[in-house]
Amino acid sequence: PIEQISDLFQLTLGWPAGLQMTAISLSNRHNYFEDITTELLSRNEFPDYFSEEVLSHQNEEIREFLLITSTLDDFSPALCNALLHIENAQEIINQLIDQQLFVTVIDQKHKWYRFHPLFADALNKQLRKRKFDLMPKLHESAMNWLIDNGYSEKAVIYAIRTNHLQKAADIIDHIASNAIANHDVSKLILWIDPNTDTLIKYRPKLGIYYATALFLFSRFDIV
């Protein structure tokens, strides 16, 4: 047992969430070391195994919810209801929290949540296996909902991911001056860096905002 515990620690690289994943997986098995440990150690990608294990123990509603919402950086019950065409997203989120499935509240009003990134990534892989062409449609739907409901800043990343670069440029142009005024410019660099020429072509003023952000980060060689 000591050697196997050591092996599991090495497998999860001492990552606390990984060890928690192991504990959740173990809770679903009876032959502690005879089956789960051997199976875990035979896998090269532990998060992939864990996502399969978690999904196999959920009902269809929870399984669908996990897969769809894993495509979102942050999610709210209202956004989840819109994407999944349901009305009980808050109840499902509460169930996931009760099951300790790596859901974190990210605002004081408990309106927005986020999965642990490694758990979300593992679920993303499962979604691609099952519905490989669905992710771009989900990102576009999320973008439209966020824009319509006044969450422009959250919509930017989905506009970029779905190659709606003119829409992304419009959104960034609208919120950039406030970001600079509030000294919150790291996002501007994150958004503009990958598509600088195209975004600035659509909104030349973004070049000024981008240069200002780079200056504040002492990236003078690019300014």
Short mmCIF file of N, CA and C in Angstrom, two decimals, residues 9-122:
data_model
loop_
_atom_site.label_atom_id
_atom_site.label_comp_id
_atom_site.label_asym_id
_atom_site.label_seq_id
_atom_site.Cartn_x
_atom_site.Cartn_y
_atom_site.Cartn_z
N PHE A 9 0.94 9.34 -5.96
CA PHE A 9 1.43 10.70 -5.75
C PHE A 9 2.28 11.14 -6.94
N GLN A 10 3.12 10.23 -7.44
CA GLN A 10 3.94 10.54 -8.61
C GLN A 10 3.07 10.73 -9.85
N LEU A 11 2.04 9.91 -9.98
CA LEU A 11 1.16 9.98 -11.14
C LEU A 11 0.48 11.34 -11.22
N THR A 12 0.05 11.86 -10.08
CA THR A 12 -0.65 13.15 -10.05
C THR A 12 0.31 14.31 -9.82
N LEU A 13 1.60 14.01 -9.79
CA LEU A 13 2.64 15.02 -9.61
C LEU A 13 2.43 15.83 -8.33
N GLY A 14 1.84 15.20 -7.33
CA GLY A 14 1.59 15.88 -6.08
C GLY A 14 0.53 16.96 -6.17
N TRP A 15 -0.16 17.00 -7.30
CA TRP A 15 -1.16 18.02 -7.55
C TRP A 15 -2.38 17.75 -6.67
N PRO A 16 -2.74 18.66 -5.75
CA PRO A 16 -3.85 18.39 -4.82
C PRO A 16 -5.14 18.01 -5.52
N ALA A 17 -5.48 18.71 -6.62
CA ALA A 17 -6.72 18.37 -7.32
C ALA A 17 -6.63 16.98 -7.93
N GLY A 18 -5.42 16.59 -8.36
CA GLY A 18 -5.23 15.25 -8.90
C GLY A 18 -5.44 14.19 -7.85
N LEU A 19 -4.94 14.45 -6.65
CA LEU A 19 -5.15 13.51 -5.56
C LEU A 19 -6.62 13.45 -5.17
N GLN A 20 -7.29 14.60 -5.26
CA GLN A 20 -8.73 14.60 -4.99
C GLN A 20 -9.47 13.80 -6.05
N MET A 21 -9.03 13.92 -7.31
CA MET A 21 -9.62 13.12 -8.38
C MET A 21 -9.49 11.64 -8.06
N THR A 22 -8.30 11.25 -7.58
CA THR A 22 -8.07 9.85 -7.22
C THR A 22 -9.05 9.41 -6.14
N ALA A 23 -9.23 10.27 -5.13
CA ALA A 23 -10.13 9.92 -4.02
C ALA A 23 -11.56 9.74 -4.53
N ILE A 24 -12.00 10.63 -5.45
CA ILE A 24 -13.35 10.50 -6.00
C ILE A 24 -13.48 9.21 -6.80
N SER A 25 -12.45 8.90 -7.58
CA SER A 25 -12.48 7.66 -8.36
C SER A 25 -12.53 6.46 -7.44
N LEU A 26 -11.73 6.49 -6.37
CA LEU A 26 -11.69 5.38 -5.44
C LEU A 26 -13.03 5.17 -4.73
N SER A 27 -13.76 6.26 -4.53
CA SER A 27 -15.02 6.14 -3.81
C SER A 27 -16.05 5.34 -4.59
N ASN A 28 -15.81 5.17 -5.90
CA ASN A 28 -16.75 4.43 -6.73
C ASN A 28 -16.35 2.96 -6.92
N ARG A 29 -15.27 2.54 -6.28
CA ARG A 29 -14.78 1.18 -6.46
C ARG A 29 -14.72 0.45 -5.12
N HIS A 30 -14.77 -0.88 -5.18
CA HIS A 30 -14.71 -1.69 -3.97
C HIS A 30 -13.32 -2.28 -3.76
N ASN A 31 -12.70 -2.75 -4.79
CA ASN A 31 -11.37 -3.36 -4.66
C ASN A 31 -10.31 -2.29 -4.80
N TYR A 32 -10.04 -1.63 -3.68
CA TYR A 32 -9.20 -0.42 -3.65
C TYR A 32 -7.94 -0.55 -4.48
N PHE A 33 -7.04 -1.46 -4.09
CA PHE A 33 -5.77 -1.52 -4.78
C PHE A 33 -5.75 -2.49 -5.94
N GLU A 34 -6.66 -3.44 -5.96
CA GLU A 34 -6.62 -4.45 -7.00
C GLU A 34 -7.06 -3.93 -8.35
N ASP A 35 -8.01 -2.99 -8.37
CA ASP A 35 -8.48 -2.51 -9.66
C ASP A 35 -8.10 -1.06 -9.94
N ILE A 36 -8.50 -0.12 -9.06
CA ILE A 36 -8.34 1.29 -9.40
C ILE A 36 -6.87 1.69 -9.52
N THR A 37 -6.02 1.22 -8.61
CA THR A 37 -4.62 1.63 -8.65
C THR A 37 -3.95 1.11 -9.91
N THR A 38 -4.19 -0.14 -10.22
CA THR A 38 -3.60 -0.71 -11.44
C THR A 38 -4.07 0.03 -12.67
N GLU A 39 -5.37 0.34 -12.69
CA GLU A 39 -5.92 1.02 -13.86
C GLU A 39 -5.39 2.44 -13.99
N LEU A 40 -5.33 3.14 -12.86
CA LEU A 40 -4.80 4.51 -12.89
C LEU A 40 -3.36 4.53 -13.37
N LEU A 41 -2.56 3.63 -12.83
CA LEU A 41 -1.14 3.63 -13.16
C LEU A 41 -0.87 3.17 -14.58
N SER A 42 -1.87 2.53 -15.20
CA SER A 42 -1.69 2.09 -16.58
C SER A 42 -2.01 3.20 -17.58
N ARG A 43 -2.54 4.29 -17.07
CA ARG A 43 -2.94 5.39 -17.94
C ARG A 43 -1.83 6.44 -18.03
N ASN A 44 -1.59 6.92 -19.24
CA ASN A 44 -0.62 7.99 -19.42
C ASN A 44 -1.23 9.36 -19.12
N GLU A 45 -2.53 9.48 -19.34
CA GLU A 45 -3.20 10.76 -19.13
C GLU A 45 -4.22 10.61 -18.02
N PHE A 46 -3.80 10.91 -16.81
CA PHE A 46 -4.69 10.74 -15.66
C PHE A 46 -5.95 11.58 -15.76
N PRO A 47 -5.88 12.88 -16.14
CA PRO A 47 -7.13 13.66 -16.23
C PRO A 47 -8.14 13.06 -17.21
N ASP A 48 -7.64 12.47 -18.32
CA ASP A 48 -8.55 11.85 -19.27
C ASP A 48 -9.29 10.69 -18.61
N TYR A 49 -8.54 9.89 -17.87
CA TYR A 49 -9.17 8.77 -17.17
C TYR A 49 -10.22 9.28 -16.19
N PHE A 50 -9.84 10.32 -15.44
CA PHE A 50 -10.75 10.83 -14.43
C PHE A 50 -12.04 11.35 -15.04
N SER A 51 -11.95 12.08 -16.15
CA SER A 51 -13.16 12.63 -16.76
C SER A 51 -14.08 11.50 -17.23
N GLU A 52 -13.50 10.44 -17.77
CA GLU A 52 -14.31 9.29 -18.18
C GLU A 52 -14.99 8.66 -16.97
N GLU A 53 -14.21 8.55 -15.89
CA GLU A 53 -14.73 7.94 -14.66
C GLU A 53 -15.88 8.77 -14.08
N VAL A 54 -15.70 10.08 -14.04
CA VAL A 54 -16.75 10.96 -13.51
C VAL A 54 -18.00 10.89 -14.36
N LEU A 55 -17.84 10.99 -15.67
CA LEU A 55 -19.00 11.01 -16.56
C LEU A 55 -19.79 9.71 -16.50
N SER A 56 -19.08 8.61 -16.32
CA SER A 56 -19.76 7.31 -16.30
C SER A 56 -20.67 7.15 -15.08
N HIS A 57 -20.45 7.96 -14.05
CA HIS A 57 -21.25 7.85 -12.83
C HIS A 57 -22.30 8.95 -12.71
N GLN A 58 -22.51 9.70 -13.80
CA GLN A 58 -23.51 10.75 -13.77
C GLN A 58 -24.70 10.37 -14.65
N ASN A 59 -25.84 10.95 -14.33
CA ASN A 59 -26.99 10.74 -15.21
C ASN A 59 -26.81 11.59 -16.47
N GLU A 60 -27.67 11.40 -17.44
CA GLU A 60 -27.51 12.05 -18.74
C GLU A 60 -27.55 13.57 -18.61
N GLU A 61 -28.40 14.10 -17.74
CA GLU A 61 -28.52 15.55 -17.59
C GLU A 61 -27.21 16.15 -17.06
N ILE A 62 -26.64 15.55 -16.03
CA ILE A 62 -25.39 16.06 -15.45
C ILE A 62 -24.24 15.88 -16.43
N ARG A 63 -24.22 14.75 -17.12
CA ARG A 63 -23.15 14.48 -18.09
C ARG A 63 -23.15 15.54 -19.19
N GLU A 64 -24.32 15.85 -19.71
CA GLU A 64 -24.44 16.86 -20.77
C GLU A 64 -24.02 18.23 -20.23
N PHE A 65 -24.42 18.53 -19.02
CA PHE A 65 -24.08 19.82 -18.42
C PHE A 65 -22.56 19.97 -18.28
N LEU A 66 -21.89 18.94 -17.77
CA LEU A 66 -20.44 18.99 -17.60
C LEU A 66 -19.73 19.20 -18.93
N LEU A 67 -20.14 18.46 -19.94
CA LEU A 67 -19.47 18.55 -21.24
C LEU A 67 -19.66 19.92 -21.87
N ILE A 68 -20.89 20.43 -21.86
CA ILE A 68 -21.17 21.70 -22.52
C ILE A 68 -20.51 22.86 -21.79
N THR A 69 -20.63 22.90 -20.47
CA THR A 69 -20.10 24.03 -19.72
C THR A 69 -18.58 24.01 -19.63
N SER A 70 -17.97 22.86 -19.91
CA SER A 70 -16.50 22.81 -19.88
C SER A 70 -15.88 23.65 -20.98
N THR A 71 -16.69 24.06 -21.97
CA THR A 71 -16.18 24.90 -23.06
C THR A 71 -16.11 26.37 -22.65
N LEU A 72 -16.67 26.70 -21.48
CA LEU A 72 -16.76 28.09 -21.03
C LEU A 72 -15.65 28.41 -20.04
N ASP A 73 -15.02 29.56 -20.20
CA ASP A 73 -14.02 30.00 -19.23
C ASP A 73 -14.69 30.23 -17.87
N ASP A 74 -15.78 30.97 -17.88
CA ASP A 74 -16.61 31.20 -16.70
C ASP A 74 -18.05 30.91 -17.10
N PHE A 75 -18.86 30.51 -16.14
CA PHE A 75 -20.26 30.26 -16.47
C PHE A 75 -21.17 30.73 -15.34
N SER A 76 -22.34 31.18 -15.73
CA SER A 76 -23.38 31.55 -14.78
C SER A 76 -24.58 30.65 -15.02
N PRO A 77 -25.46 30.52 -14.03
CA PRO A 77 -26.66 29.70 -14.26
C PRO A 77 -27.46 30.18 -15.47
N ALA A 78 -27.57 31.50 -15.65
CA ALA A 78 -28.35 32.02 -16.77
C ALA A 78 -27.72 31.66 -18.11
N LEU A 79 -26.39 31.76 -18.21
CA LEU A 79 -25.70 31.38 -19.44
C LEU A 79 -25.86 29.89 -19.70
N CYS A 80 -25.73 29.08 -18.67
CA CYS A 80 -25.88 27.63 -18.83
C CYS A 80 -27.30 27.27 -19.27
N ASN A 81 -28.28 27.93 -18.67
CA ASN A 81 -29.68 27.69 -19.08
C ASN A 81 -29.86 27.98 -20.56
N ALA A 82 -29.24 29.07 -21.03
CA ALA A 82 -29.39 29.46 -22.43
C ALA A 82 -28.72 28.46 -23.37
N LEU A 83 -27.51 28.02 -23.02
CA LEU A 83 -26.77 27.10 -23.89
C LEU A 83 -27.39 25.72 -23.93
N LEU A 84 -27.89 25.27 -22.78
CA LEU A 84 -28.40 23.90 -22.68
C LEU A 84 -29.91 23.82 -22.86
N HIS A 85 -30.57 25.00 -22.98
CA HIS A 85 -32.02 25.05 -23.12
C HIS A 85 -32.71 24.35 -21.94
N ILE A 86 -32.26 24.73 -20.74
CA ILE A 86 -32.83 24.18 -19.51
C ILE A 86 -33.21 25.34 -18.59
N GLU A 87 -33.76 25.02 -17.42
CA GLU A 87 -34.14 26.06 -16.46
C GLU A 87 -33.61 25.79 -15.07
N ASN A 88 -32.85 24.70 -14.90
CA ASN A 88 -32.42 24.31 -13.55
C ASN A 88 -30.90 24.30 -13.39
N ALA A 89 -30.21 25.19 -14.10
CA ALA A 89 -28.74 25.18 -14.05
C ALA A 89 -28.21 25.41 -12.64
N GLN A 90 -28.86 26.31 -11.89
CA GLN A 90 -28.38 26.57 -10.52
C GLN A 90 -28.43 25.31 -9.67
N GLU A 91 -29.49 24.54 -9.81
CA GLU A 91 -29.60 23.29 -9.05
C GLU A 91 -28.49 22.33 -9.42
N ILE A 92 -28.19 22.24 -10.71
CA ILE A 92 -27.12 21.33 -11.16
C ILE A 92 -25.77 21.79 -10.63
N ILE A 93 -25.53 23.10 -10.69
CA ILE A 93 -24.27 23.63 -10.18
C ILE A 93 -24.13 23.32 -8.69
N ASN A 94 -25.21 23.46 -7.95
CA ASN A 94 -25.17 23.15 -6.52
C ASN A 94 -24.84 21.68 -6.29
N GLN A 95 -25.38 20.80 -7.14
CA GLN A 95 -25.06 19.37 -7.04
C GLN A 95 -23.58 19.12 -7.29
N LEU A 96 -23.03 19.78 -8.30
CA LEU A 96 -21.61 19.60 -8.63
C LEU A 96 -20.72 20.08 -7.48
N ILE A 97 -21.12 21.18 -6.86
CA ILE A 97 -20.37 21.68 -5.71
C ILE A 97 -20.44 20.68 -4.56
N ASP A 98 -21.62 20.12 -4.34
CA ASP A 98 -21.79 19.12 -3.28
C ASP A 98 -20.92 17.89 -3.54
N GLN A 99 -20.74 17.54 -4.83
CA GLN A 99 -19.92 16.39 -5.19
C GLN A 99 -18.43 16.73 -5.27
N GLN A 100 -18.10 17.99 -4.98
CA GLN A 100 -16.71 18.47 -5.02
C GLN A 100 -16.08 18.25 -6.39
N LEU A 101 -16.84 18.57 -7.43
CA LEU A 101 -16.34 18.38 -8.79
C LEU A 101 -15.69 19.66 -9.33
N PHE A 102 -14.82 20.26 -8.52
CA PHE A 102 -13.90 21.30 -8.97
C PHE A 102 -14.60 22.52 -9.55
N VAL A 103 -15.73 22.90 -8.94
CA VAL A 103 -16.42 24.13 -9.32
C VAL A 103 -16.07 25.20 -8.29
N THR A 104 -15.60 26.35 -8.77
CA THR A 104 -15.19 27.45 -7.90
C THR A 104 -16.07 28.66 -8.17
N VAL A 105 -16.53 29.30 -7.10
CA VAL A 105 -17.25 30.57 -7.24
C VAL A 105 -16.21 31.67 -7.46
N ILE A 106 -16.43 32.54 -8.45
CA ILE A 106 -15.41 33.54 -8.76
C ILE A 106 -15.89 34.97 -8.53
N ASP A 107 -17.09 35.14 -7.96
CA ASP A 107 -17.54 36.50 -7.64
C ASP A 107 -18.26 36.48 -6.30
N GLN A 108 -18.37 37.63 -5.69
CA GLN A 108 -18.94 37.72 -4.34
C GLN A 108 -20.44 37.47 -4.32
N LYS A 109 -21.10 37.68 -5.44
CA LYS A 109 -22.55 37.50 -5.50
C LYS A 109 -22.94 36.06 -5.86
N HIS A 110 -21.95 35.20 -6.06
CA HIS A 110 -22.20 33.80 -6.41
C HIS A 110 -23.03 33.68 -7.69
N LYS A 111 -22.69 34.52 -8.68
CA LYS A 111 -23.37 34.45 -9.97
C LYS A 111 -22.51 33.77 -11.03
N TRP A 112 -21.19 33.74 -10.82
CA TRP A 112 -20.29 33.20 -11.83
C TRP A 112 -19.40 32.14 -11.22
N TYR A 113 -19.16 31.09 -12.02
CA TYR A 113 -18.41 29.94 -11.56
C TYR A 113 -17.35 29.56 -12.58
N ARG A 114 -16.44 28.68 -12.15
CA ARG A 114 -15.37 28.23 -13.06
C ARG A 114 -14.95 26.83 -12.63
N PHE A 115 -14.66 25.97 -13.62
CA PHE A 115 -14.09 24.66 -13.34
C PHE A 115 -12.58 24.80 -13.16
N HIS A 116 -12.01 23.89 -12.38
CA HIS A 116 -10.54 23.80 -12.34
C HIS A 116 -10.07 23.58 -13.78
N PRO A 117 -9.06 24.33 -14.24
CA PRO A 117 -8.67 24.28 -15.67
C PRO A 117 -8.30 22.89 -16.17
N LEU A 118 -7.66 22.08 -15.34
CA LEU A 118 -7.29 20.74 -15.80
C LEU A 118 -8.52 19.84 -15.93
N PHE A 119 -9.48 20.02 -15.04
CA PHE A 119 -10.72 19.27 -15.13
C PHE A 119 -11.49 19.70 -16.37
N ALA A 120 -11.57 21.02 -16.61
CA ALA A 120 -12.25 21.53 -17.80
C ALA A 120 -11.59 21.02 -19.07
N ASP A 121 -10.26 21.00 -19.08
CA ASP A 121 -9.54 20.52 -20.26
C ASP A 121 -9.83 19.05 -20.54
N ALA A 122 -9.87 18.26 -19.48
CA ALA A 122 -10.17 16.84 -19.64
C ALA A 122 -11.59 16.64 -20.17
#
